[in-house]
PDB file of C-alpha atoms in Angstrom:
ATOM      1  CA  MET A   8     -19.450 -19.143  25.126  1.00 43.00           C
ATOM      2  CA  GLY A   9     -17.663 -22.419  25.797  1.00 46.00           C
ATOM      3  CA  PHE A  10     -15.352 -23.708  23.072  1.00 54.00           C
ATOM      4  CA  PHE A  11     -13.968 -27.215  22.603  1.00 49.00           C
ATOM      5  CA  VAL A  12     -10.219 -27.561  23.009  1.00 43.00           C
ATOM      6  CA  LYS A  13     -10.024 -31.293  22.251  1.00 44.00           C
ATOM      7  CA  ASN A  14     -12.017 -34.182  20.804  1.00 44.00           C
ATOM      8  CA  SER A  15     -15.112 -35.333  22.632  1.00 44.00           C
ATOM      9  CA  VAL A  16     -17.327 -38.407  22.845  1.00 43.00           C
ATOM     10  CA  ILE A  17     -20.946 -37.430  22.164  1.00 44.00           C
ATOM     11  CA  LEU A  18     -24.012 -39.658  22.234  1.00 47.00           C
ATOM     12  CA  GLY A  19     -21.891 -42.792  22.196  1.00 47.00           C
ATOM     13  CA  VAL A  20     -20.143 -41.898  18.906  1.00 48.00           C
ATOM     14  CA  PRO A  21     -16.460 -42.933  18.939  1.00 52.00           C
ATOM     15  CA  LYS A  22     -13.998 -40.124  19.652  1.00 46.00           C
ATOM     16  CA  PHE A  23     -12.157 -40.437  16.336  1.00 48.00           C
ATOM     17  CA  GLN A  24     -15.365 -39.826  14.380  1.00 68.00           C
ATOM     18  CA  LEU A  25     -16.125 -36.481  16.006  1.00 89.00           C
ATOM     19  CA  ASP A  26     -13.144 -34.189  15.689  1.00 94.00           C
ATOM     20  CA  PHE A  27     -13.679 -30.824  17.408  1.00 95.00           C
ATOM     21  CA  SER A  28     -10.047 -29.778  17.569  1.00 96.00           C
ATOM     22  CA  ASP A  29      -9.082 -26.372  16.197  1.00 98.00           C
ATOM     23  CA  ILE A  30      -8.699 -26.046  12.425  1.00 98.00           C
ATOM     24  CA  ASP A  31      -5.351 -24.468  11.520  1.00 98.00           C
ATOM     25  CA  PHE A  32      -5.670 -22.386   8.337  1.00 98.00           C
ATOM     26  CA  THR A  33      -1.903 -21.746   8.151  1.00 98.00           C
ATOM     27  CA  LYS A  34      -1.055 -25.336   7.182  1.00 98.00           C
ATOM     28  CA  PRO A  35      -0.242 -26.172   3.536  1.00 97.00           C
ATOM     29  CA  ASN A  36      -3.003 -28.806   3.296  1.00 97.00           C
ATOM     30  CA  LEU A  37      -6.555 -27.688   3.955  1.00 97.00           C
ATOM     31  CA  ASP A  38      -8.235 -29.539   6.832  1.00 98.00           C
ATOM     32  CA  ARG A  39     -10.741 -32.220   5.761  1.00 97.00           C
ATOM     33  CA  ARG A  40     -13.440 -30.479   7.805  1.00 98.00           C
ATOM     34  CA  VAL A  41     -13.315 -27.460   5.459  1.00 98.00           C
ATOM     35  CA  TYR A  42     -15.562 -27.576   2.383  1.00 98.00           C
ATOM     36  CA  TYR A  43     -14.491 -25.239  -0.429  1.00 98.00           C
ATOM     37  CA  ILE A  44     -15.693 -24.979  -4.020  1.00 98.00           C
ATOM     38  CA  ARG A  45     -14.696 -22.223  -6.432  1.00 96.00           C
ATOM     39  CA  PRO A  46     -14.949 -22.366 -10.225  1.00 93.00           C
ATOM     40  CA  GLY A  47     -12.198 -20.543 -12.090  1.00 91.00           C
ATOM     41  CA  ASN A  48      -8.694 -19.368 -11.293  1.00 91.00           C
ATOM     42  CA  LEU A  49      -7.744 -17.209  -8.316  1.00 96.00           C
ATOM     43  CA  ILE A  50      -4.752 -14.874  -7.907  1.00 97.00           C
ATOM     44  CA  TYR A  51      -3.004 -15.281  -4.549  1.00 98.00           C
ATOM     45  CA  ILE A  52       0.342 -14.525  -2.899  1.00 97.00           C
ATOM     46  CA  ASP A  53       2.621 -17.412  -2.012  1.00 96.00           C
ATOM     47  CA  ALA A  54       6.202 -17.445  -0.736  1.00 95.00           C
ATOM     48  CA  GLY A  55       7.531 -16.656  -4.216  1.00 93.00           C
ATOM     49  CA  GLY A  56       5.049 -13.923  -5.182  1.00 95.00           C
ATOM     50  CA  LEU A  57       1.812 -13.854  -7.159  1.00 97.00           C
ATOM     51  CA  LYS A  58       0.477 -17.203  -8.318  1.00 97.00           C
ATOM     52  CA  LEU A  59      -2.694 -18.582  -9.937  1.00 96.00           C
ATOM     53  CA  ALA A  60      -4.707 -21.189  -7.998  1.00 96.00           C
ATOM     54  CA  ASN A  61      -6.753 -23.680  -9.997  1.00 93.00           C
ATOM     55  CA  ASP A  62     -10.434 -24.509  -9.615  1.00 95.00           C
ATOM     56  CA  ASN A  63     -11.567 -25.442  -6.089  1.00 97.00           C
ATOM     57  CA  VAL A  64      -8.165 -24.758  -4.512  1.00 97.00           C
ATOM     58  CA  TRP A  65      -8.160 -22.504  -1.440  1.00 98.00           C
ATOM     59  CA  PRO A  66      -4.474 -21.581  -1.335  1.00 98.00           C
ATOM     60  CA  LEU A  67      -2.323 -20.813   1.664  1.00 98.00           C
ATOM     61  CA  GLU A  68      -1.032 -17.232   1.399  1.00 98.00           C
ATOM     62  CA  TRP A  69       2.188 -15.605   2.564  1.00 98.00           C
ATOM     63  CA  GLN A  70       3.318 -12.183   3.767  1.00 95.00           C
ATOM     64  CA  ASN A  71       6.853 -11.098   4.670  1.00 93.00           C
ATOM     65  CA  GLY A  72       8.173 -14.604   4.139  1.00 94.00           C
ATOM     66  CA  LEU A  73       5.696 -16.299   6.485  1.00 97.00           C
ATOM     67  CA  PRO A  74       2.417 -18.200   5.918  1.00 98.00           C
ATOM     68  CA  VAL A  75      -0.487 -16.141   7.242  1.00 98.00           C
ATOM     69  CA  GLY A  76      -3.588 -18.210   6.427  1.00 98.00           C
ATOM     70  CA  ARG A  77      -6.351 -18.323   3.828  1.00 98.00           C
ATOM     71  CA  HIS A  78      -7.913 -15.194   2.408  1.00 98.00           C
ATOM     72  CA  GLU A  79     -11.545 -14.648   3.312  1.00 98.00           C
ATOM     73  CA  PRO A  80     -13.903 -15.878   0.544  1.00 98.00           C
ATOM     74  CA  GLU A  81     -14.523 -12.975  -1.823  1.00 98.00           C
ATOM     75  CA  PRO A  82     -17.893 -11.924  -3.241  1.00 97.00           C
ATOM     76  CA  GLN A  83     -18.567 -12.316  -6.946  1.00 97.00           C
ATOM     77  CA  ARG A  84     -17.083  -9.424  -8.897  1.00 98.00           C
ATOM     78  CA  THR A  85     -16.671  -8.440 -12.561  1.00 98.00           C
ATOM     79  CA  ASN A  86     -13.617  -6.647 -13.960  1.00 98.00           C
ATOM     80  CA  LYS A  87     -14.765  -4.472 -16.854  1.00 97.00           C
ATOM     81  CA  ILE A  88     -11.262  -3.704 -18.135  1.00 97.00           C
ATOM     82  CA  ILE A  89     -10.208  -5.354 -21.397  1.00 97.00           C
ATOM     83  CA  ASP A  90      -6.670  -6.789 -21.435  1.00 97.00           C
ATOM     84  CA  SER A  91      -6.044  -6.165 -17.741  1.00 97.00           C
ATOM     85  CA  ARG A  92      -2.543  -7.630 -18.126  1.00 97.00           C
ATOM     86  CA  VAL A  93      -1.749  -4.766 -20.533  1.00 97.00           C
ATOM     87  CA  THR A  94      -0.294  -6.948 -23.278  1.00 95.00           C
ATOM     88  CA  GLY A  95      -1.259  -4.462 -25.984  1.00 85.00           C
ATOM     89  CA  SER A  96      -4.760  -5.335 -27.185  1.00 84.00           C
ATOM     90  CA  GLY A  97      -7.622  -3.176 -26.002  1.00 89.00           C
ATOM     91  CA  TRP A  98      -5.476  -0.144 -25.182  1.00 96.00           C
ATOM     92  CA  ARG A  99      -4.927   2.976 -27.301  1.00 96.00           C
ATOM     93  CA  SER A 100      -1.809   5.094 -26.863  1.00 95.00           C
ATOM     94  CA  TYR A 101      -1.529   8.870 -26.931  1.00 93.00           C
ATOM     95  CA  ASN A 102       1.792  10.728 -26.936  1.00 91.00           C
ATOM     96  CA  ALA A 103       3.355   7.430 -25.932  1.00 92.00           C
ATOM     97  CA  ASP A 104       5.003   4.275 -27.266  1.00 93.00           C
ATOM     98  CA  ILE A 105       3.632   1.023 -25.761  1.00 93.00           C
ATOM     99  CA  SER A 106       5.701  -1.413 -27.823  1.00 92.00           C
ATOM    100  CA  GLY A 107       8.261  -2.109 -25.085  1.00 94.00           C
ATOM    101  CA  LYS A 108       8.009  -4.975 -22.606  1.00 96.00           C
ATOM    102  CA  ILE A 109       8.706  -5.506 -18.925  1.00 96.00           C
ATOM    103  CA  ILE A 110       8.263  -8.428 -16.501  1.00 97.00           C
ATOM    104  CA  ALA A 111       4.929  -8.286 -14.664  1.00 97.00           C
ATOM    105  CA  PRO A 112       4.425  -9.178 -10.965  1.00 96.00           C
ATOM    106  CA  ASP A 113       3.363 -12.729 -11.863  1.00 96.00           C
ATOM    107  CA  GLY A 114       6.422 -13.343 -14.064  1.00 96.00           C
ATOM    108  CA  SER A 115       4.633 -12.808 -17.376  1.00 96.00           C
ATOM    109  CA  GLU A 116       5.247  -9.895 -19.759  1.00 96.00           C
ATOM    110  CA  THR A 117       3.408  -6.585 -19.782  1.00 97.00           C
ATOM    111  CA  ARG A 118       3.861  -3.420 -21.809  1.00 96.00           C
ATOM    112  CA  LEU A 119       6.313  -0.678 -20.942  1.00 95.00           C
ATOM    113  CA  ILE A 120       4.729   2.710 -21.625  1.00 93.00           C
ATOM    114  CA  LYS A 121       7.133   5.432 -22.692  1.00 91.00           C
ATOM    115  CA  LYS A 122       6.197   9.021 -23.425  1.00 88.00           C
ATOM    116  CA  SER A 123       7.166   9.797 -27.002  1.00 87.00           C
ATOM    117  CA  VAL A 124       6.146  13.464 -27.299  1.00 84.00           C
ATOM    118  CA  ALA A 125       7.343  16.365 -25.166  1.00 78.00           C
ATOM    119  CA  THR A 126       3.925  17.339 -23.875  1.00 71.00           C
ATOM    120  CA  SER A 127       2.436  17.615 -20.421  1.00 71.00           C
ATOM    121  CA  ASP A 128       1.104  14.052 -20.422  1.00 84.00           C
ATOM    122  CA  GLY A 129       1.054  10.783 -22.335  1.00 90.00           C
ATOM    123  CA  GLY A 130      -0.045   7.214 -21.859  1.00 93.00           C
ATOM    124  CA  MET A 131      -2.870   4.891 -22.908  1.00 96.00           C
ATOM    125  CA  TYR A 132      -6.604   4.555 -22.442  1.00 97.00           C
ATOM    126  CA  GLN A 133      -9.762   2.521 -23.054  1.00 97.00           C
ATOM    127  CA  THR A 134     -12.777   4.444 -24.308  1.00 95.00           C
ATOM    128  CA  ARG A 135     -16.087   3.829 -22.509  1.00 92.00           C
ATOM    129  CA  ALA A 136     -14.675   0.785 -20.692  1.00 93.00           C
ATOM    130  CA  LEU A 137     -16.642   1.632 -17.538  1.00 94.00           C
ATOM    131  CA  PHE A 138     -19.682   3.135 -19.178  1.00 90.00           C
ATOM    132  CA  GLY A 139     -22.876   1.807 -17.606  1.00 89.00           C
ATOM    133  CA  MET A 140     -21.154   0.407 -14.494  1.00 93.00           C
ATOM    134  CA  GLU A 141     -22.951   0.917 -11.220  1.00 94.00           C
ATOM    135  CA  PHE A 142     -21.213   3.204  -8.719  1.00 94.00           C
ATOM    136  CA  PRO A 143     -19.291   3.109  -6.453  1.00 96.00           C
ATOM    137  CA  ILE A 144     -16.513   1.798  -8.706  1.00 97.00           C
ATOM    138  CA  THR A 145     -13.209   0.620  -7.234  1.00 98.00           C
ATOM    139  CA  LEU A 146     -10.091   0.814  -9.386  1.00 98.00           C
ATOM    140  CA  SER A 147      -7.014  -1.249  -8.561  1.00 98.00           C
ATOM    141  CA  VAL A 148      -3.684  -1.792 -10.309  1.00 98.00           C
ATOM    142  CA  TYR A 149      -0.058  -2.796  -9.909  1.00 98.00           C
ATOM    143  CA  GLY A 150       2.226   0.063 -10.964  1.00 97.00           C
ATOM    144  CA  LYS A 151       5.923   0.649 -11.557  1.00 95.00           C
ATOM    145  CA  SER A 152       7.675   3.889 -12.516  1.00 91.00           C
ATOM    146  CA  ALA A 153      10.784   5.968 -11.917  1.00 82.00           C
ATOM    147  CA  GLY A 154       8.661   9.104 -12.107  1.00 84.00           C
ATOM    148  CA  VAL A 155       4.996   9.914 -11.562  1.00 87.00           C
ATOM    149  CA  PHE A 156       1.947   8.415 -13.240  1.00 91.00           C
ATOM    150  CA  ALA A 157      -1.741   7.989 -12.570  1.00 94.00           C
ATOM    151  CA  VAL A 158      -4.646   5.629 -13.269  1.00 96.00           C
ATOM    152  CA  TYR A 159      -8.104   7.164 -13.311  1.00 95.00           C
ATOM    153  CA  ALA A 160     -11.611   7.167 -14.729  1.00 95.00           C
ATOM    154  CA  GLU A 161     -11.944  10.257 -16.883  1.00 92.00           C
ATOM    155  CA  ASN A 162     -14.029  13.164 -15.532  1.00 91.00           C
ATOM    156  CA  THR A 163     -14.507  11.748 -12.043  1.00 93.00           C
ATOM    157  CA  GLY A 164     -12.188  14.236 -10.338  1.00 91.00           C
ATOM    158  CA  ALA A 165      -8.526  14.486  -9.334  1.00 91.00           C
ATOM    159  CA  ALA A 166      -9.258  13.085  -5.861  1.00 93.00           C
ATOM    160  CA  ASN A 167     -10.259   9.761  -7.436  1.00 95.00           C
ATOM    161  CA  GLN A 168      -6.959   9.068  -9.196  1.00 95.00           C
ATOM    162  CA  ILE A 169      -4.487   6.356  -8.212  1.00 97.00           C
ATOM    163  CA  ILE A 170      -1.082   8.083  -8.091  1.00 94.00           C
ATOM    164  CA  PHE A 171       2.284   6.320  -8.234  1.00 94.00           C
ATOM    165  CA  ARG A 172       5.453   8.241  -7.334  1.00 89.00           C
ATOM    166  CA  ASN A 173       8.958   6.813  -7.677  1.00 87.00           C
ATOM    167  CA  ALA A 174       7.681   3.232  -7.612  1.00 89.00           C
ATOM    168  CA  ALA A 175      10.954   1.522  -8.523  1.00 92.00           C
ATOM    169  CA  GLU A 176       9.423  -1.871  -7.653  1.00 95.00           C
ATOM    170  CA  TRP A 177       5.888  -3.052  -8.397  1.00 97.00           C
ATOM    171  CA  GLN A 178       3.378  -1.507  -6.000  1.00 97.00           C
ATOM    172  CA  TYR A 179      -0.328  -2.240  -5.542  1.00 98.00           C
ATOM    173  CA  ALA A 180      -2.851   0.565  -5.073  1.00 98.00           C
ATOM    174  CA  THR A 181      -6.621   1.108  -5.135  1.00 98.00           C
ATOM    175  CA  LYS A 182      -9.119   3.939  -5.229  1.00 98.00           C
ATOM    176  CA  THR A 183     -12.914   3.888  -4.778  1.00 97.00           C
ATOM    177  CA  ILE A 184     -14.885   6.360  -6.891  1.00 96.00           C
ATOM    178  CA  PRO A 185     -18.148   7.436  -5.213  1.00 95.00           C
ATOM    179  CA  ALA A 186     -21.387   7.832  -7.105  1.00 90.00           C
ATOM    180  CA  ASP A 187     -21.295  11.617  -6.916  1.00 90.00           C
ATOM    181  CA  ALA A 188     -17.992  11.692  -8.839  1.00 86.00           C
ATOM    182  CA  ALA A 189     -19.718  10.860 -12.135  1.00 76.00           C
ATOM    183  CA  ASN A 190     -20.651  14.241 -13.544  1.00 75.00           C
ATOM    184  CA  ALA A 191     -22.350  15.079 -16.821  1.00 71.00           C
ATOM    185  CA  ASN A 192     -19.102  14.553 -18.757  1.00 82.00           C
ATOM    186  CA  TYR A 193     -18.405  11.044 -17.470  1.00 87.00           C
ATOM    187  CA  ASN A 194     -18.019   8.606 -20.365  1.00 90.00           C
ATOM    188  CA  GLY A 195     -16.451   5.587 -18.699  1.00 94.00           C
ATOM    189  CA  THR A 196     -12.991   6.073 -20.198  1.00 96.00           C
ATOM    190  CA  VAL A 197     -10.040   4.681 -18.206  1.00 97.00           C
ATOM    191  CA  VAL A 198      -6.620   6.310 -18.564  1.00 96.00           C
ATOM    192  CA  ILE A 199      -3.087   5.338 -17.507  1.00 95.00           C
ATOM    193  CA  TYR A 200      -0.853   8.341 -18.041  1.00 92.00           C
ATOM    194  CA  SER A 201       2.272  10.183 -16.906  1.00 89.00           C
ATOM    195  CA  ASN A 202       2.246  13.860 -16.030  1.00 76.00           C
ATOM    196  CA  SER A 203       5.785  13.921 -14.701  1.00 68.00           C
ATOM    197  CA  GLU A 204       7.788  17.100 -15.265  1.00 57.00           C
ATOM    198  CA  THR A 205      10.395  14.994 -17.056  1.00 54.00           C
ATOM    199  CA  LEU A 206       8.392  15.207 -20.240  1.00 59.00           C
ATOM    200  CA  LEU A 207      10.062  13.111 -22.898  1.00 68.00           C
ATOM    201  CA  GLY A 208      10.975   9.466 -22.340  1.00 71.00           C
ATOM    202  CA  ASP A 209       9.206   8.834 -19.031  1.00 79.00           C
ATOM    203  CA  ALA A 210       8.693   5.080 -18.721  1.00 90.00           C
ATOM    204  CA  PHE A 211       6.086   3.371 -16.552  1.00 94.00           C
ATOM    205  CA  ALA A 212       3.917   0.251 -16.453  1.00 96.00           C
ATOM    206  CA  GLY A 213       0.566  -0.898 -15.106  1.00 97.00           C
ATOM    207  CA  TRP A 214      -0.603  -4.494 -14.651  1.00 98.00           C
ATOM    208  CA  ALA A 215      -3.781  -6.212 -13.399  1.00 98.00           C
ATOM    209  CA  VAL A 216      -5.812  -3.082 -14.123  1.00 98.00           C
ATOM    210  CA  GLN A 217      -9.210  -3.615 -12.529  1.00 98.00           C
ATOM    211  CA  ALA A 218     -12.518  -1.773 -12.310  1.00 98.00           C
ATOM    212  CA  GLU A 219     -15.298  -3.390 -10.263  1.00 98.00           C
ATOM    213  CA  THR A 220     -18.525  -2.245  -8.674  1.00 98.00           C
ATOM    214  CA  GLY A 221     -18.112  -2.070  -4.911  1.00 97.00           C
ATOM    215  CA  THR A 222     -16.471  -0.176  -2.073  1.00 97.00           C
ATOM    216  CA  PHE A 223     -13.297  -2.279  -1.884  1.00 98.00           C
ATOM    217  CA  ALA A 224     -10.905  -4.025  -4.261  1.00 98.00           C
ATOM    218  CA  THR A 225     -10.925  -7.807  -4.558  1.00 98.00           C
ATOM    219  CA  SER A 226      -8.132 -10.015  -5.906  1.00 98.00           C
ATOM    220  CA  PRO A 227      -7.075  -9.385  -9.527  1.00 98.00           C
ATOM    221  CA  ILE A 228      -9.455 -10.728 -12.158  1.00 98.00           C
ATOM    222  CA  LEU A 229      -7.286 -11.143 -15.237  1.00 97.00           C
ATOM    223  CA  THR A 230      -8.994 -10.437 -18.555  1.00 97.00           C
ATOM    224  CA  GLY A 231      -8.347 -10.816 -22.267  1.00 95.00           C
ATOM    225  CA  THR A 232     -10.450  -9.522 -25.139  1.00 95.00           C
ATOM    226  CA  ALA A 233     -13.421  -8.874 -22.839  1.00 95.00           C
ATOM    227  CA  GLY A 234     -14.163  -8.251 -19.197  1.00 96.00           C
ATOM    228  CA  ALA A 235     -14.412 -11.242 -16.864  1.00 97.00           C
ATOM    229  CA  THR A 236     -16.295 -12.351 -13.760  1.00 97.00           C
ATOM    230  CA  ARG A 237     -14.874 -14.268 -10.807  1.00 96.00           C
ATOM    231  CA  ALA A 238     -17.579 -16.385  -9.172  1.00 95.00           C
ATOM    232  CA  GLU A 239     -17.811 -16.340  -5.402  1.00 95.00           C
ATOM    233  CA  PRO A 240     -16.795 -19.581  -3.684  1.00 97.00           C
ATOM    234  CA  ILE A 241     -18.823 -21.787  -1.402  1.00 98.00           C
ATOM    235  CA  ALA A 242     -16.856 -22.132   1.834  1.00 98.00           C
ATOM    236  CA  LYS A 243     -18.127 -24.041   4.857  1.00 98.00           C
ATOM    237  CA  ILE A 244     -16.909 -25.616   8.071  1.00 98.00           C
ATOM    238  CA  LYS A 245     -18.382 -29.078   8.531  1.00 97.00           C
ATOM    239  CA  ASN A 246     -20.310 -29.779  11.723  1.00 97.00           C
ATOM    240  CA  PRO A 247     -19.216 -33.226  12.982  1.00 95.00           C
ATOM    241  CA  GLY A 248     -22.305 -35.206  13.867  1.00 94.00           C
ATOM    242  CA  GLY A 249     -24.297 -31.981  13.892  1.00 95.00           C
ATOM    243  CA  GLN A 250     -23.220 -31.561  17.516  1.00 94.00           C
ATOM    244  CA  ALA A 251     -21.417 -28.213  17.489  1.00 96.00           C
ATOM    245  CA  THR A 252     -23.674 -25.219  17.965  1.00 95.00           C
ATOM    246  CA  ALA A 253     -21.162 -22.521  16.967  1.00 97.00           C
ATOM    247  CA  ILE A 254     -17.752 -21.789  15.511  1.00 98.00           C
ATOM    248  CA  ARG A 255     -15.331 -18.936  16.147  1.00 97.00           C
ATOM    249  CA  ILE A 256     -13.281 -17.733  13.145  1.00 98.00           C
ATOM    250  CA  HIS A 257      -9.980 -15.999  13.967  1.00 98.00           C
ATOM    251  CA  TYR A 258      -8.300 -13.476  11.635  1.00 98.00           C
ATOM    252  CA  THR A 259      -4.845 -12.000  11.196  1.00 98.00           C
ATOM    253  CA  ASP A 260      -5.967  -8.580  12.454  1.00 97.00           C
ATOM    254  CA  GLY A 261      -6.657 -10.044  15.900  1.00 98.00           C
ATOM    255  CA  THR A 262     -10.437 -10.061  15.508  1.00 98.00           C
ATOM    256  CA  HIS A 263     -12.827 -13.001  15.438  1.00 98.00           C
ATOM    257  CA  THR A 264     -16.403 -13.689  14.450  1.00 97.00           C
ATOM    258  CA  GLU A 265     -18.827 -16.271  15.802  1.00 97.00           C
ATOM    259  CA  ILE A 266     -21.295 -18.188  13.672  1.00 97.00           C
ATOM    260  CA  ALA A 267     -24.212 -20.136  15.147  1.00 96.00           C
ATOM    261  CA  ALA A 268     -25.345 -23.435  13.679  1.00 95.00           C
ATOM    262  CA  VAL A 269     -28.817 -23.751  12.202  1.00 95.00           C
ATOM    263  CA  ASN A 270     -30.471 -27.090  13.016  1.00 94.00           C
ATOM    264  CA  GLY A 271     -27.099 -28.790  13.365  1.00 94.00           C
ATOM    265  CA  GLY A 272     -26.019 -27.857   9.843  1.00 97.00           C
ATOM    266  CA  ASP A 273     -22.602 -26.877   8.545  1.00 98.00           C
ATOM    267  CA  PHE A 274     -21.278 -23.343   9.081  1.00 98.00           C
ATOM    268  CA  ASP A 275     -21.026 -20.837   6.238  1.00 98.00           C
ATOM    269  CA  ILE A 276     -17.803 -18.813   6.254  1.00 98.00           C
ATOM    270  CA  PRO A 277     -18.686 -15.121   5.748  1.00 98.00           C
ATOM    271  CA  LYS A 278     -17.630 -13.335   2.552  1.00 98.00           C
ATOM    272  CA  SER A 279     -14.961 -10.671   2.744  1.00 98.00           C
ATOM    273  CA  THR A 280     -15.922  -7.034   3.249  1.00 97.00           C
ATOM    274  CA  ARG A 281     -12.326  -5.767   3.182  1.00 97.00           C
ATOM    275  CA  GLN A 282      -9.771  -4.944   0.528  1.00 97.00           C
ATOM    276  CA  TRP A 283      -7.765  -7.830  -0.872  1.00 98.00           C
ATOM    277  CA  THR A 284      -4.708  -8.877   1.218  1.00 97.00           C
ATOM    278  CA  THR A 285      -5.790  -6.970   4.340  1.00 97.00           C
ATOM    279  CA  ARG A 286      -7.193  -9.901   6.381  1.00 98.00           C
ATOM    280  CA  TYR A 287      -6.769 -13.694   6.429  1.00 98.00           C
ATOM    281  CA  ILE A 288      -8.355 -16.580   8.336  1.00 98.00           C
ATOM    282  CA  THR A 289      -5.862 -18.180  10.725  1.00 98.00           C
ATOM    283  CA  ARG A 290      -7.893 -20.584  12.859  1.00 98.00           C
ATOM    284  CA  VAL A 291     -11.392 -21.915  13.488  1.00 98.00           C
ATOM    285  CA  GLN A 292     -12.653 -23.232  16.839  1.00 98.00           C
ATOM    286  CA  TYR A 293     -15.750 -25.343  17.471  1.00 97.00           C
ATOM    287  CA  GLY A 294     -18.092 -24.372  20.300  1.00 94.00           C
ATOM    288  CA  ARG A 295     -21.246 -25.430  22.081  1.00 77.00           C
ATOM    289  CA  GLY A 296     -23.691 -22.689  22.834  1.00 58.00           C
ATOM    290  CA  PHE A 297     -23.502 -18.903  23.036  1.00 46.00           C
TER     291      PHE A 297
END
């Protein structure tokens, strides 16, 4: 495949009207040749941590203090968890006090869960929150604890639990529950609990608790008194003058993908098939012919 490395004059159209230079996805301002529409807010990671992008904003994201690019467009997903921020509503406690507060990863407040009874476990749960969801189900959550605690869907097996150990700072973790994990006792209940040997007074916290149908976790979908759906965006690369026949999309993992034009139309950017934060778009090149 031959790819353009600079602007060209095609069919007598002035050079400045047909821009085939590379599109840099690591710049703060999105290139005018990128079309992006997304209704609703989007959680992303900027230089200062987690932030919320407004409608139709495709934000630049950061890792280790450096801009890395734009996250691949995510498919539509629904988070079935109520009160994913864990502010208190929607959760029931058992052998635990959830009246305390702690600063969440996005700077807001979330509940601090503290075991209040000297038993083998204690925490909070939502009854039947996942009941009726199609498997596989992927759980994801930010967790923080000086001891050990877990997030799991009840009766789907120990192997399908998210386990946090000595997470002094907020950590992000996921777990995909396969269809065969739902046995006859599965009732869709989600539990956040501590089973640390330090029985009384263990303190821990979970934030952005998410349960979605699919084999990988997408960005946090924050919820209130009900579950919520994040619509998938429309993301395209414009085809100047309909003259480019292909584009090559480069990613942070060193891979690339090539998309052919259809009748000179614009190029659809593929939806993500990977867990949130694992791959970003860095650059797009125009080409002519495979």
